[in-house]
């Protein structure tokens, strides 16, 4: 069997899982909630969360605008925290 030019092993396309599809819901912050979140003061040992918050506040409408290097830095800092 071939799909888009690639060889597919028999049984791959027929494989069934017990996973269910969960409906996606979106929750939007009201303006005052966003301002409160932006001005929230994290504890000294949670400084990495300030960077995460800034990415959320300024890049949430355009996730493509978050550079890969920035995301890698955040992940590295979270791992070391």
Short mmCIF file of C-alpha atoms in Angstrom, two decimals:
data_model
loop_
_atom_site.label_atom_id
_atom_site.label_comp_id
_atom_site.label_asym_id
_atom_site.label_seq_id
_atom_site.Cartn_x
_atom_site.Cartn_y
_atom_site.Cartn_z
CA UNK A 1 0.00 0.00 0.00
CA UNK A 2 1.26 3.51 -0.77
CA UNK A 3 0.21 6.85 0.67
CA UNK A 4 1.55 10.08 -0.78
CA UNK A 5 4.39 8.16 -2.41
CA UNK A 6 5.51 6.34 0.75
CA UNK A 7 5.34 2.59 1.34
CA UNK A 8 2.93 1.79 4.17
CA UNK A 9 3.17 -1.54 5.95
CA UNK A 10 -0.01 -3.64 5.91
CA UNK A 11 -2.17 -3.04 8.97
CA UNK A 12 -0.89 0.46 9.73
CA UNK A 13 -3.88 2.24 8.24
CA UNK A 14 -6.33 -0.16 9.90
CA UNK A 15 -4.79 0.11 13.40
CA UNK A 16 -7.41 1.08 15.98
CA UNK A 17 -6.67 2.71 19.33
CA UNK A 18 -8.75 3.23 22.44
CA UNK A 19 -8.04 6.97 22.40
CA UNK A 20 -11.01 9.29 22.44
CA UNK A 21 -11.31 12.68 20.85
CA UNK A 22 -11.68 15.45 23.39
CA UNK A 23 -13.49 18.57 22.30
CA UNK A 24 -11.35 21.68 22.44
CA UNK A 25 -12.65 24.63 24.37
CA UNK A 26 -11.11 28.07 24.47
CA UNK A 27 -11.20 30.36 27.45
CA UNK A 28 -10.47 34.02 26.92
CA UNK A 29 -9.25 36.33 29.65
CA UNK A 30 -11.13 39.53 30.24
CA UNK A 31 -9.03 42.69 30.02
CA UNK A 32 -8.77 43.12 33.80
CA UNK A 33 -7.75 39.45 34.21
CA UNK A 34 -5.02 39.88 31.60
CA UNK A 35 -3.72 43.02 33.32
CA UNK A 36 -3.73 41.26 36.71
CA UNK A 37 -1.85 38.32 35.21
CA UNK A 38 0.66 40.62 33.52
CA UNK A 39 1.32 42.57 36.74
CA UNK A 40 1.51 39.50 38.99
CA UNK A 41 4.71 39.39 41.07
CA UNK A 42 6.23 35.91 41.18
CA UNK A 43 8.39 34.73 44.07
CA UNK A 44 12.17 34.95 43.64
CA UNK A 45 12.43 31.20 42.99
CA UNK A 46 9.78 31.46 40.23
CA UNK A 47 11.48 34.07 38.03
CA UNK A 48 11.28 31.74 35.01
CA UNK A 49 7.51 32.09 35.17
CA UNK A 50 7.89 35.78 34.34
CA UNK A 51 9.39 34.82 30.98
CA UNK A 52 6.64 32.27 30.38
CA UNK A 53 4.02 34.89 31.29
CA UNK A 54 5.55 37.42 28.90
CA UNK A 55 5.52 34.90 26.07
CA UNK A 56 1.88 34.11 26.83
CA UNK A 57 0.81 37.76 27.08
CA UNK A 58 2.61 39.01 24.01
CA UNK A 59 2.75 35.97 21.75
CA UNK A 60 -0.48 34.08 22.48
CA UNK A 61 -2.32 35.79 19.60
CA UNK A 62 0.56 34.91 17.22
CA UNK A 63 2.35 31.71 18.33
CA UNK A 64 4.29 31.67 15.06
CA UNK A 65 6.02 34.82 16.32
CA UNK A 66 7.71 32.97 19.17
CA UNK A 67 11.22 32.16 18.07
CA UNK A 68 12.42 28.60 18.50
CA UNK A 69 15.49 29.83 20.41
CA UNK A 70 13.23 31.55 22.95
CA UNK A 71 11.20 28.39 23.49
CA UNK A 72 14.38 26.31 23.90
CA UNK A 73 15.66 28.79 26.49
CA UNK A 74 12.40 28.58 28.43
CA UNK A 75 12.47 24.78 28.35
CA UNK A 76 16.08 24.69 29.54
CA UNK A 77 15.32 27.09 32.39
CA UNK A 78 12.25 25.10 33.41
CA UNK A 79 14.30 21.87 33.48
CA UNK A 80 16.95 23.46 35.67
CA UNK A 81 14.41 25.01 38.07
#
